[in-house]
């Protein structure tokens, strides 16, 4: 399977069959929810590549000698001894010119899960290449973010991490407000209850390009 995908990622994704999953399929599948079609297409072009998700281990190439089977076994073992964490209800915010959903309060359990994913699964990650570094706006990063990029292949981890679900962007302020107004009525019922992270999802980016594909889900044993 490894020759079919050029990168892998570990995300939170909505539970299969949930209203959250149905919303993501509709929004990224072509439903504009009353928005101008040009604005809607531009708003979701970037996040649609990854689907409705929150990043726990950002996309990475497998190191030499590592296999997808090894990673799936490691994910099974990781989830088997951990409790499903819960975050406070999600709400709309602006984050780096994106419209995102993020918990109203930071939760130690979700921050700790993200930190463990970043560090535990880093042994599967190939080192950054010069092209990888060139794709990042390193000059705009803080010293800490650059250090995290060097150490873990991604700058927004550990103390720089914030759990968030990207819906649209990058957008100007007025455009972001219009997208939020259009999406909020459809998401409101899902934003009333705490978010429970029942599983980790492994995704792969096809070698020929295109949207990330779900490869496997790994449920936490304890609730």
Coordinates of C-alpha atoms in Angstrom, one line a residue:
X1 CA 0.0 0.0 0.0
X2 CA 2.9 2.4 0.7
X3 CA 3.6 3.0 -3.1
X4 CA 0.0 4.3 -3.5
X5 CA 0.4 7.2 -1.2
X6 CA 3.0 9.9 -0.9
X7 CA 2.1 11.2 2.6
X8 CA 0.1 10.1 5.6
X9 CA -1.6 11.9 8.4
X10 CA -3.4 11.2 11.7
X11 CA -6.5 13.2 12.2
X12 CA -9.7 13.4 14.2
X13 CA -12.6 12.9 11.7
X14 CA -16.3 12.7 12.4
X15 CA -17.9 9.5 13.5
X16 CA -19.3 7.5 10.5
X17 CA -23.0 8.1 10.1
X18 CA -23.0 11.2 12.3
X19 CA -24.6 14.6 11.4
X20 CA -21.1 16.1 11.4
X21 CA -19.9 13.6 8.8
X22 CA -23.0 14.4 6.7
X23 CA -22.3 18.1 6.9
X24 CA -18.7 17.6 5.8
X25 CA -19.8 15.4 2.9
X26 CA -22.3 18.0 1.7
X27 CA -20.1 21.1 2.2
X28 CA -16.9 19.7 0.6
X29 CA -19.0 17.6 -1.9
X30 CA -20.5 20.6 -3.6
X31 CA -23.3 22.1 -1.5
X32 CA -23.0 25.9 -1.2
X33 CA -25.5 26.5 1.5
X34 CA -26.8 29.7 -0.2
X35 CA -23.4 31.2 -0.8
X36 CA -22.3 32.7 -4.1
X37 CA -20.9 29.7 -6.0
X38 CA -17.6 31.4 -6.8
X39 CA -17.0 32.4 -3.2
X40 CA -18.0 28.9 -2.0
X41 CA -15.7 27.2 -4.4
X42 CA -12.8 29.4 -3.5
X43 CA -13.5 29.2 0.3
X44 CA -13.4 25.4 0.4
X45 CA -10.8 24.7 -2.2
X46 CA -7.9 24.4 0.2
X47 CA -9.6 22.6 3.2
X48 CA -11.5 20.2 0.9
X49 CA -8.2 18.5 0.1
X50 CA -8.1 17.2 3.7
X51 CA -11.8 16.8 4.4
X52 CA -13.5 17.7 7.7
X53 CA -10.8 17.0 10.3
X54 CA -8.6 18.2 13.1
X55 CA -4.9 17.6 12.7
X56 CA -3.2 15.5 15.4
X57 CA -0.2 14.4 13.4
X58 CA 0.3 16.6 10.3
X59 CA 1.0 15.0 6.8
X60 CA 4.4 13.3 6.6
X61 CA 6.3 10.9 4.3
X62 CA 7.1 7.5 5.7
X63 CA 10.8 7.0 6.6
X64 CA 12.7 4.3 4.8
X65 CA 11.9 0.9 6.2
X66 CA 8.6 1.9 7.8
X67 CA 5.4 0.4 6.5
X68 CA 1.7 1.3 6.6
X69 CA 1.0 -2.0 8.4
X70 CA 3.5 -1.1 11.1
X71 CA 1.8 2.2 11.6
X72 CA -1.6 0.7 11.8
X73 CA -0.5 -1.8 14.4
X74 CA 1.1 1.1 16.3
X75 CA -2.1 3.1 16.2
X76 CA -4.1 0.1 17.4
X77 CA -1.7 -0.4 20.4
X78 CA -1.8 3.4 21.1
X79 CA -5.6 3.6 21.2
X80 CA -6.0 0.3 23.1
X81 CA -4.6 1.7 26.3
X82 CA -6.0 5.2 26.2
X83 CA -9.3 6.8 27.1
X84 CA -11.4 8.7 24.6
X85 CA -10.9 12.4 25.4
X86 CA -13.5 15.1 25.4
X87 CA -13.3 18.7 24.4
X88 CA -15.6 21.6 25.2
X89 CA -18.2 22.4 22.5
X90 CA -16.9 23.7 19.3
X91 CA -17.5 27.3 18.1
X92 CA -16.6 29.5 15.1
X93 CA -13.4 31.5 15.2
X94 CA -11.0 33.0 12.7
X95 CA -7.6 31.3 12.6
X96 CA -4.9 32.3 10.1
X97 CA -7.4 33.7 7.6
X98 CA -9.5 30.5 7.9
X99 CA -13.0 30.0 9.2
X100 CA -12.6 27.2 11.7
X101 CA -14.4 25.4 14.6
X102 CA -12.4 25.3 17.8
X103 CA -13.3 24.4 21.4
X104 CA -14.4 27.4 23.5
X105 CA -11.9 26.4 26.2
X106 CA -8.6 24.5 25.9
X107 CA -8.8 21.0 27.3
X108 CA -5.8 19.3 28.8
X109 CA -7.0 15.9 27.5
X110 CA -7.1 16.9 23.8
X111 CA -3.8 18.9 24.1
X112 CA -2.1 15.9 25.7
X113 CA -3.5 13.6 23.0
X114 CA -2.1 15.8 20.2
X115 CA 1.3 16.0 21.9
X116 CA 1.4 12.3 22.3
X117 CA 0.5 11.7 18.6
X118 CA 3.2 14.2 17.5
X119 CA 5.9 12.5 19.5
X120 CA 4.8 8.9 19.6
X121 CA 4.4 8.5 15.8
X122 CA 7.4 10.7 14.8
X123 CA 9.5 7.5 14.4
X124 CA 7.5 6.8 11.2
X125 CA 8.3 10.2 9.7
X126 CA 10.9 10.7 7.0
X127 CA 13.2 13.7 7.6
X128 CA 12.2 17.0 6.0
X129 CA 13.7 17.7 2.5
X130 CA 14.8 21.0 1.2
X131 CA 11.6 21.1 -0.8
X132 CA 9.6 20.5 2.3
X133 CA 11.2 23.5 4.0
X134 CA 10.9 25.7 1.0
X135 CA 7.1 25.1 1.0
X136 CA 6.9 26.7 4.4
X137 CA 6.9 30.4 5.1
X138 CA 9.8 30.0 7.6
X139 CA 10.5 33.8 7.7
X140 CA 7.1 34.4 9.3
X141 CA 7.6 31.7 12.0
X142 CA 8.7 32.3 15.6
X143 CA 11.9 30.7 16.8
X144 CA 9.8 28.1 18.6
X145 CA 7.8 27.3 15.5
X146 CA 11.0 26.9 13.5
X147 CA 12.4 24.6 16.2
X148 CA 9.2 22.5 16.1
X149 CA 9.4 22.3 12.3
X150 CA 13.0 21.0 12.5
X151 CA 12.2 18.5 15.3
X152 CA 8.7 17.2 14.3
X153 CA 8.2 18.3 10.6
X154 CA 5.4 20.8 11.5
X155 CA 5.5 24.1 13.4
X156 CA 2.1 24.1 15.1
X157 CA 2.6 21.4 17.7
X158 CA 3.0 21.1 21.5
X159 CA 2.8 24.7 22.9
X160 CA 1.8 26.0 19.5
X161 CA -1.1 23.5 19.0
X162 CA -4.7 24.5 18.9
X163 CA -7.4 21.9 18.2
X164 CA -9.4 23.2 15.2
X165 CA -11.5 22.0 12.3
X166 CA -10.9 24.0 9.1
X167 CA -14.1 24.9 7.1
X168 CA -13.0 27.6 4.7
X169 CA -10.1 29.8 3.7
X170 CA -7.9 31.6 3.2
X171 CA -10.4 34.5 3.0
X172 CA -10.6 38.2 3.6
X173 CA -12.6 39.3 6.7
X174 CA -15.8 40.1 4.9
X175 CA -15.8 36.9 3.0
X176 CA -15.1 34.9 6.1
X177 CA -18.1 36.6 7.8
X178 CA -20.4 35.6 4.9
X179 CA -19.2 32.0 5.0
X180 CA -19.8 31.8 8.8
X181 CA -23.3 33.2 8.4
X182 CA -24.1 30.7 5.8
X183 CA -22.7 27.7 7.6
X184 CA -23.7 28.5 11.2
X185 CA -27.4 27.4 11.0
X186 CA -26.4 24.0 9.6
X187 CA -23.8 23.4 12.3
X188 CA -25.6 24.9 15.3
X189 CA -27.2 21.6 16.4
X190 CA -23.7 19.9 16.5
X191 CA -22.1 22.7 18.5
X192 CA -24.2 22.4 21.6
X193 CA -22.6 19.3 23.1
X194 CA -18.9 18.6 24.1
X195 CA -16.9 17.0 21.3
X196 CA -15.9 13.4 22.1
X197 CA -12.9 12.0 20.2
X198 CA -13.8 8.4 19.8
X199 CA -11.0 7.4 17.5
X200 CA -7.9 8.4 15.5
X201 CA -8.1 8.2 11.7
X202 CA -5.2 7.4 9.4
X203 CA -5.4 9.0 6.0
X204 CA -3.2 8.8 2.9
X205 CA -2.5 11.4 0.2
X206 CA -2.7 9.6 -3.2
X207 CA 0.7 9.5 -5.0
X208 CA -0.9 11.1 -8.1
X209 CA -2.4 13.9 -6.0
X210 CA -6.0 14.6 -4.9
X211 CA -7.8 14.6 -1.7
X212 CA -6.6 12.6 1.3
X213 CA -8.4 9.2 1.7
X214 CA -9.4 7.5 4.9
X215 CA -7.3 4.3 5.3
X216 CA -8.4 3.1 8.8
X217 CA -10.0 4.2 12.0
X218 CA -8.6 3.2 15.4
X219 CA -11.0 3.4 18.3
X220 CA -10.0 4.2 21.9
X221 CA -10.7 1.3 24.2
X222 CA -11.9 3.2 27.2
X223 CA -14.8 5.7 27.3

